Tab-separated table of C-alpha atoms in Angstrom:
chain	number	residue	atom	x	y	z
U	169	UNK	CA	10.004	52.634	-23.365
U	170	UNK	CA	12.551	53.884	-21.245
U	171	UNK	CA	15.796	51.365	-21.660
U	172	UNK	CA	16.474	50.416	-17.716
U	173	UNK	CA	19.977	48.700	-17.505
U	174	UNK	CA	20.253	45.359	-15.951
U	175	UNK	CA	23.573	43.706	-14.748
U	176	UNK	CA	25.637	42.638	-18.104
U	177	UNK	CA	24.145	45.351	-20.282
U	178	UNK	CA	20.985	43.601	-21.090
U	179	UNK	CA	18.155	46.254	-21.533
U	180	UNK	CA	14.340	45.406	-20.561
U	181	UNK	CA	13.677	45.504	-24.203
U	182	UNK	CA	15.957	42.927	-24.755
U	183	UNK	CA	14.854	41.080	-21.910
U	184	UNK	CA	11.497	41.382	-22.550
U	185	UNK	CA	12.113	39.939	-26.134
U	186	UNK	CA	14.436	37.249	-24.774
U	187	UNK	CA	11.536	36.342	-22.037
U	188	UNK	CA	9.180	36.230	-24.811
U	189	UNK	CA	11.440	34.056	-27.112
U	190	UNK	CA	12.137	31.398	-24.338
U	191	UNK	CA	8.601	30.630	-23.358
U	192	UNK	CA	7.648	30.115	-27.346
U	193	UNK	CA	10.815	27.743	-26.818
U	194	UNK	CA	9.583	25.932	-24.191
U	195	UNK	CA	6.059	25.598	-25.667
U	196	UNK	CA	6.886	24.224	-28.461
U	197	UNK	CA	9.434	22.041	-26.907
U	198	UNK	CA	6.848	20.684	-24.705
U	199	UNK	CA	4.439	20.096	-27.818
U	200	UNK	CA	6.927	18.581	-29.833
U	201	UNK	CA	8.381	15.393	-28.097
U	202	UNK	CA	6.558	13.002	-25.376
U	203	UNK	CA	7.476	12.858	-21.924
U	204	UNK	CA	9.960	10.045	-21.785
U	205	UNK	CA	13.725	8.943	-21.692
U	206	UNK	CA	16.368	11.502	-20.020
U	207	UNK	CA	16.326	13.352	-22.967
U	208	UNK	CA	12.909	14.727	-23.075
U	209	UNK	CA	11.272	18.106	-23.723
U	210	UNK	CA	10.384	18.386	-20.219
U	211	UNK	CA	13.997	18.209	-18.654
U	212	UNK	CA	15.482	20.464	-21.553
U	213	UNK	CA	12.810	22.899	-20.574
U	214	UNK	CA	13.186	22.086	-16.551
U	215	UNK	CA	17.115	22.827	-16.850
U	216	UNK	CA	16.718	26.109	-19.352
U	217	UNK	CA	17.972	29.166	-17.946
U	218	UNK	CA	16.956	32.619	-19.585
U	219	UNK	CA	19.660	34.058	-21.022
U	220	UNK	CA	19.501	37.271	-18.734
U	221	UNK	CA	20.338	38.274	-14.897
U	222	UNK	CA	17.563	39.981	-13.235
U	223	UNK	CA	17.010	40.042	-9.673
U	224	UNK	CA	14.948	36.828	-8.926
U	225	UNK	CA	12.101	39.327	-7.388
U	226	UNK	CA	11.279	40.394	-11.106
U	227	UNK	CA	7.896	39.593	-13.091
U	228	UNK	CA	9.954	37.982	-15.474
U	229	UNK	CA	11.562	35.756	-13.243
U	230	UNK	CA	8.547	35.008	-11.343
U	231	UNK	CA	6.880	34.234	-14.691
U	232	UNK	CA	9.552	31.841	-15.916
U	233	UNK	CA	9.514	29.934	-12.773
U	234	UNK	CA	5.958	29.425	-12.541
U	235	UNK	CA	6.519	27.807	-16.286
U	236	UNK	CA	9.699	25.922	-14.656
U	237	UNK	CA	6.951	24.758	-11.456
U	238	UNK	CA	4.511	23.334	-14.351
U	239	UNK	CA	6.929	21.511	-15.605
U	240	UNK	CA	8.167	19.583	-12.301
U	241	UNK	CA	4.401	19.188	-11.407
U	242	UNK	CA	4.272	17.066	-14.435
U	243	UNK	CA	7.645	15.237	-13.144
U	244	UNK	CA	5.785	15.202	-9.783
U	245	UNK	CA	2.820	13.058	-11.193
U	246	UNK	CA	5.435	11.002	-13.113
U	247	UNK	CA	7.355	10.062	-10.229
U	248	UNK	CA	3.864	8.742	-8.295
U	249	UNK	CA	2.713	7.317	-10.948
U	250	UNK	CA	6.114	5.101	-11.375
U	251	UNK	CA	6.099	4.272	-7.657
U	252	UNK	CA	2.384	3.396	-8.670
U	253	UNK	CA	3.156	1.034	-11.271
U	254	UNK	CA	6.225	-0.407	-9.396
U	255	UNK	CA	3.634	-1.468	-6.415
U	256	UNK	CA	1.012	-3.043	-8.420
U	257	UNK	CA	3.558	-5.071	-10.786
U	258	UNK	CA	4.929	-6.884	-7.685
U	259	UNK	CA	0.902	-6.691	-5.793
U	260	UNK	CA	2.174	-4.807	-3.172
U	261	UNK	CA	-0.229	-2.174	-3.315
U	262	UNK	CA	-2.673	-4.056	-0.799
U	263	UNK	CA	0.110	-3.436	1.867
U	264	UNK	CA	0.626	0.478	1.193
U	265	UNK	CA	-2.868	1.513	3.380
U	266	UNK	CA	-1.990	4.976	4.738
U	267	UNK	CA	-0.789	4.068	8.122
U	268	UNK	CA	1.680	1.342	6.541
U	269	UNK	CA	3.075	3.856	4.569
U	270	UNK	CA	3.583	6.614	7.258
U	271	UNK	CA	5.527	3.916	9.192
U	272	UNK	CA	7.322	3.438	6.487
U	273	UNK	CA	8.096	7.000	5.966
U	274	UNK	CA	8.598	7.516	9.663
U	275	UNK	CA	10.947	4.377	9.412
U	276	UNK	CA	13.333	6.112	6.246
U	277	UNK	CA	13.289	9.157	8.323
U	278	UNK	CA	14.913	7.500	11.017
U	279	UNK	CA	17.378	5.947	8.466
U	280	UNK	CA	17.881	9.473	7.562
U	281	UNK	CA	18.657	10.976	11.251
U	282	UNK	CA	20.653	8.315	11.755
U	283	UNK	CA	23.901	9.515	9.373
U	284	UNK	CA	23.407	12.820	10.993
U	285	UNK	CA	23.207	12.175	14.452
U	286	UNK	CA	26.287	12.162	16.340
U	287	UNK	CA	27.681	14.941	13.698
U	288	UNK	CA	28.453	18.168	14.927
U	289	UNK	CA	26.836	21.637	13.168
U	290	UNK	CA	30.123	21.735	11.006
U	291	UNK	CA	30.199	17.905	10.196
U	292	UNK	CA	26.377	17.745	8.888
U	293	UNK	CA	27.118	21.155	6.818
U	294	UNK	CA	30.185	19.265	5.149
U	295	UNK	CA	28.397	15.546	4.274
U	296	UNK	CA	28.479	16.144	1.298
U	297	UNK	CA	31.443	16.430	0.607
U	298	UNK	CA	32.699	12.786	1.011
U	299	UNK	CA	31.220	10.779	-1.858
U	300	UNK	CA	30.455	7.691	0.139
U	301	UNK	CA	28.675	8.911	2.531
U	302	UNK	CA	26.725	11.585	0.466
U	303	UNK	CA	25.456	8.850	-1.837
U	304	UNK	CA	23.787	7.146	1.358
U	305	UNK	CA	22.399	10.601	2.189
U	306	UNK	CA	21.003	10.686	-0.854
U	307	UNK	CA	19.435	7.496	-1.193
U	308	UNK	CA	17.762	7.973	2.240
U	309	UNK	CA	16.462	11.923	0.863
U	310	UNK	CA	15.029	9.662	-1.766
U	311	UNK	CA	13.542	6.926	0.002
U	312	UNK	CA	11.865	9.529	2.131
U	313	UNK	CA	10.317	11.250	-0.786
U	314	UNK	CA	9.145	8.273	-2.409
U	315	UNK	CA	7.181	7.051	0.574
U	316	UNK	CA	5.752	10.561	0.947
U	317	UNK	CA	4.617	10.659	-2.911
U	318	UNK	CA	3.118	7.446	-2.179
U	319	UNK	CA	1.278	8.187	1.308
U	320	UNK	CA	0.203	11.454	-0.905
U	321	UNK	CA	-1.004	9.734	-3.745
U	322	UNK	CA	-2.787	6.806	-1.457
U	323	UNK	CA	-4.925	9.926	0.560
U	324	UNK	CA	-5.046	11.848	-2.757
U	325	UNK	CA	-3.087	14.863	-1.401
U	326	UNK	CA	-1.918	17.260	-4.333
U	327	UNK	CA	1.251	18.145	-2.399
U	328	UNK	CA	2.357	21.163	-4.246
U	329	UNK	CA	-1.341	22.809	-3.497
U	330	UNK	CA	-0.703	21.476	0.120
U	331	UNK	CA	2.194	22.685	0.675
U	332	UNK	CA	1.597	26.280	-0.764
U	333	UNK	CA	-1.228	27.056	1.242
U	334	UNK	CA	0.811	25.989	4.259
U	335	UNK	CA	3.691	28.534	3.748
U	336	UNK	CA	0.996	31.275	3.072
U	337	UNK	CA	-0.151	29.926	6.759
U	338	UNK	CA	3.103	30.211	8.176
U	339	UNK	CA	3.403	33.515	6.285
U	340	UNK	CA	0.966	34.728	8.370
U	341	UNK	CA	1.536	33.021	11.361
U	342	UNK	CA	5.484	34.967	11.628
U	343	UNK	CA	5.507	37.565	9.868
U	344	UNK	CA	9.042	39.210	9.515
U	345	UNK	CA	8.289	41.807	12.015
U	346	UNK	CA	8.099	39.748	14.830
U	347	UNK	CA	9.929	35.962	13.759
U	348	UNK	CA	13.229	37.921	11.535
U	349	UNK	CA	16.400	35.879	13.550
U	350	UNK	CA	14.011	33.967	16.010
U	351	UNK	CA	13.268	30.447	16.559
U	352	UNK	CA	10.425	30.750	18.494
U	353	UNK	CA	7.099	28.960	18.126
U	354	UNK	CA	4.610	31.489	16.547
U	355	UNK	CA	2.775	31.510	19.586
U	356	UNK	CA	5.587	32.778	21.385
U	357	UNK	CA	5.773	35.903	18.945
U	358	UNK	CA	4.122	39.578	20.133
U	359	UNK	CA	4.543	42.461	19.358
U	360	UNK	CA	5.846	44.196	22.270
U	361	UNK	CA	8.856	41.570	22.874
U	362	UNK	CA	10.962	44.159	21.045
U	363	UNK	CA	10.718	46.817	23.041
U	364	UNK	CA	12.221	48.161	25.332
């Protein structure tokens, strides 16, 4: 096997055998300890890096984020199960019917829009850079989330399988050709607009 260089003088032998070593890692860090307390298999594993630089296009790096994607699936079902548990322990899961909790979502998006609003292009790049005001960002990003996991979990939407097949959609629907630098609706694309 040919020894192609990569950036810091790591060979594809070596990163090959350094792939191969991290994913027994993670395995056996995920077969080893439960999944609970901040300290868990499943967040050592989420924040690993491999110990190479490849360009992110790469097998290897595609296959090492698919095993990073399983392991924030899991995290995924966590979180909806928590917001689960939190609902029925206070019996407020007879008021989270679908529409309740896309008002609700709709609501915490307005919450949202509302620190953003009046900000200029240059302001909204920058809020988060002043602590106080990136913490209520934050909890808003949050509250958002959680009432989508829930609306998700109440219609029994697996949002990750959702969600890719809509960006394979959209892949389809502007293709780089015709959307690359363009705003415009993908009805709006054709393929003669760039010509002159």
């Amino acid at each position: 096997m040919t020894a192609t260089q990569f950036p810091q003088g790591h060979s594809l032998e070596l990163t090959l055998a350094g792939y191969n070593h991290y994913a027994e890692w993670s395995l056996r860090r995920l077969s080893e300890s439960p999944f609970t307390g901040p300290d868990t298999a499943l967040t050592q594993v989420k924040r690993a890096k491999p110990p190479w630089n490849i360009p992110p296009s790469s097998t290897l790096w595609q296959r090492h984020l698919r095993c990073r994607c399983d392991t924030q699936l899991v995290e995924l079902n966590d979180l909806q199960r928590e917001l689960r548990d939190f609902a029925i322990q206070r019996d407020w899961q007879r008021f989270h019917t679908p529409k309740n909790l896309v008002m609700a979502l709709a609501g915490e998006v307005g919450e949202l829009v509302e620190l953003f609003q009046w900000l200029t292009p240059r302001e909204s790049a920058a809020v988060m850079a002043e602590p106080e005001q990136a913490e209520r960002v934050r909890e808003e990003v949050a509250d958002v989330f959680a009432y989508l996991l829930q609306l998700a979990d109440s219609l029994d939407i697996d949002l990750v399988s959702a969600l890719r097949k809509k960006v394979r959609q959209n892949a389809l629907r502007y293709p780089v050709s015709l959307a690359k630098g363009r705003a415009d609706k993908y009805d709006r694309l054709h393929p003669d607009d760039g010509e002159a």
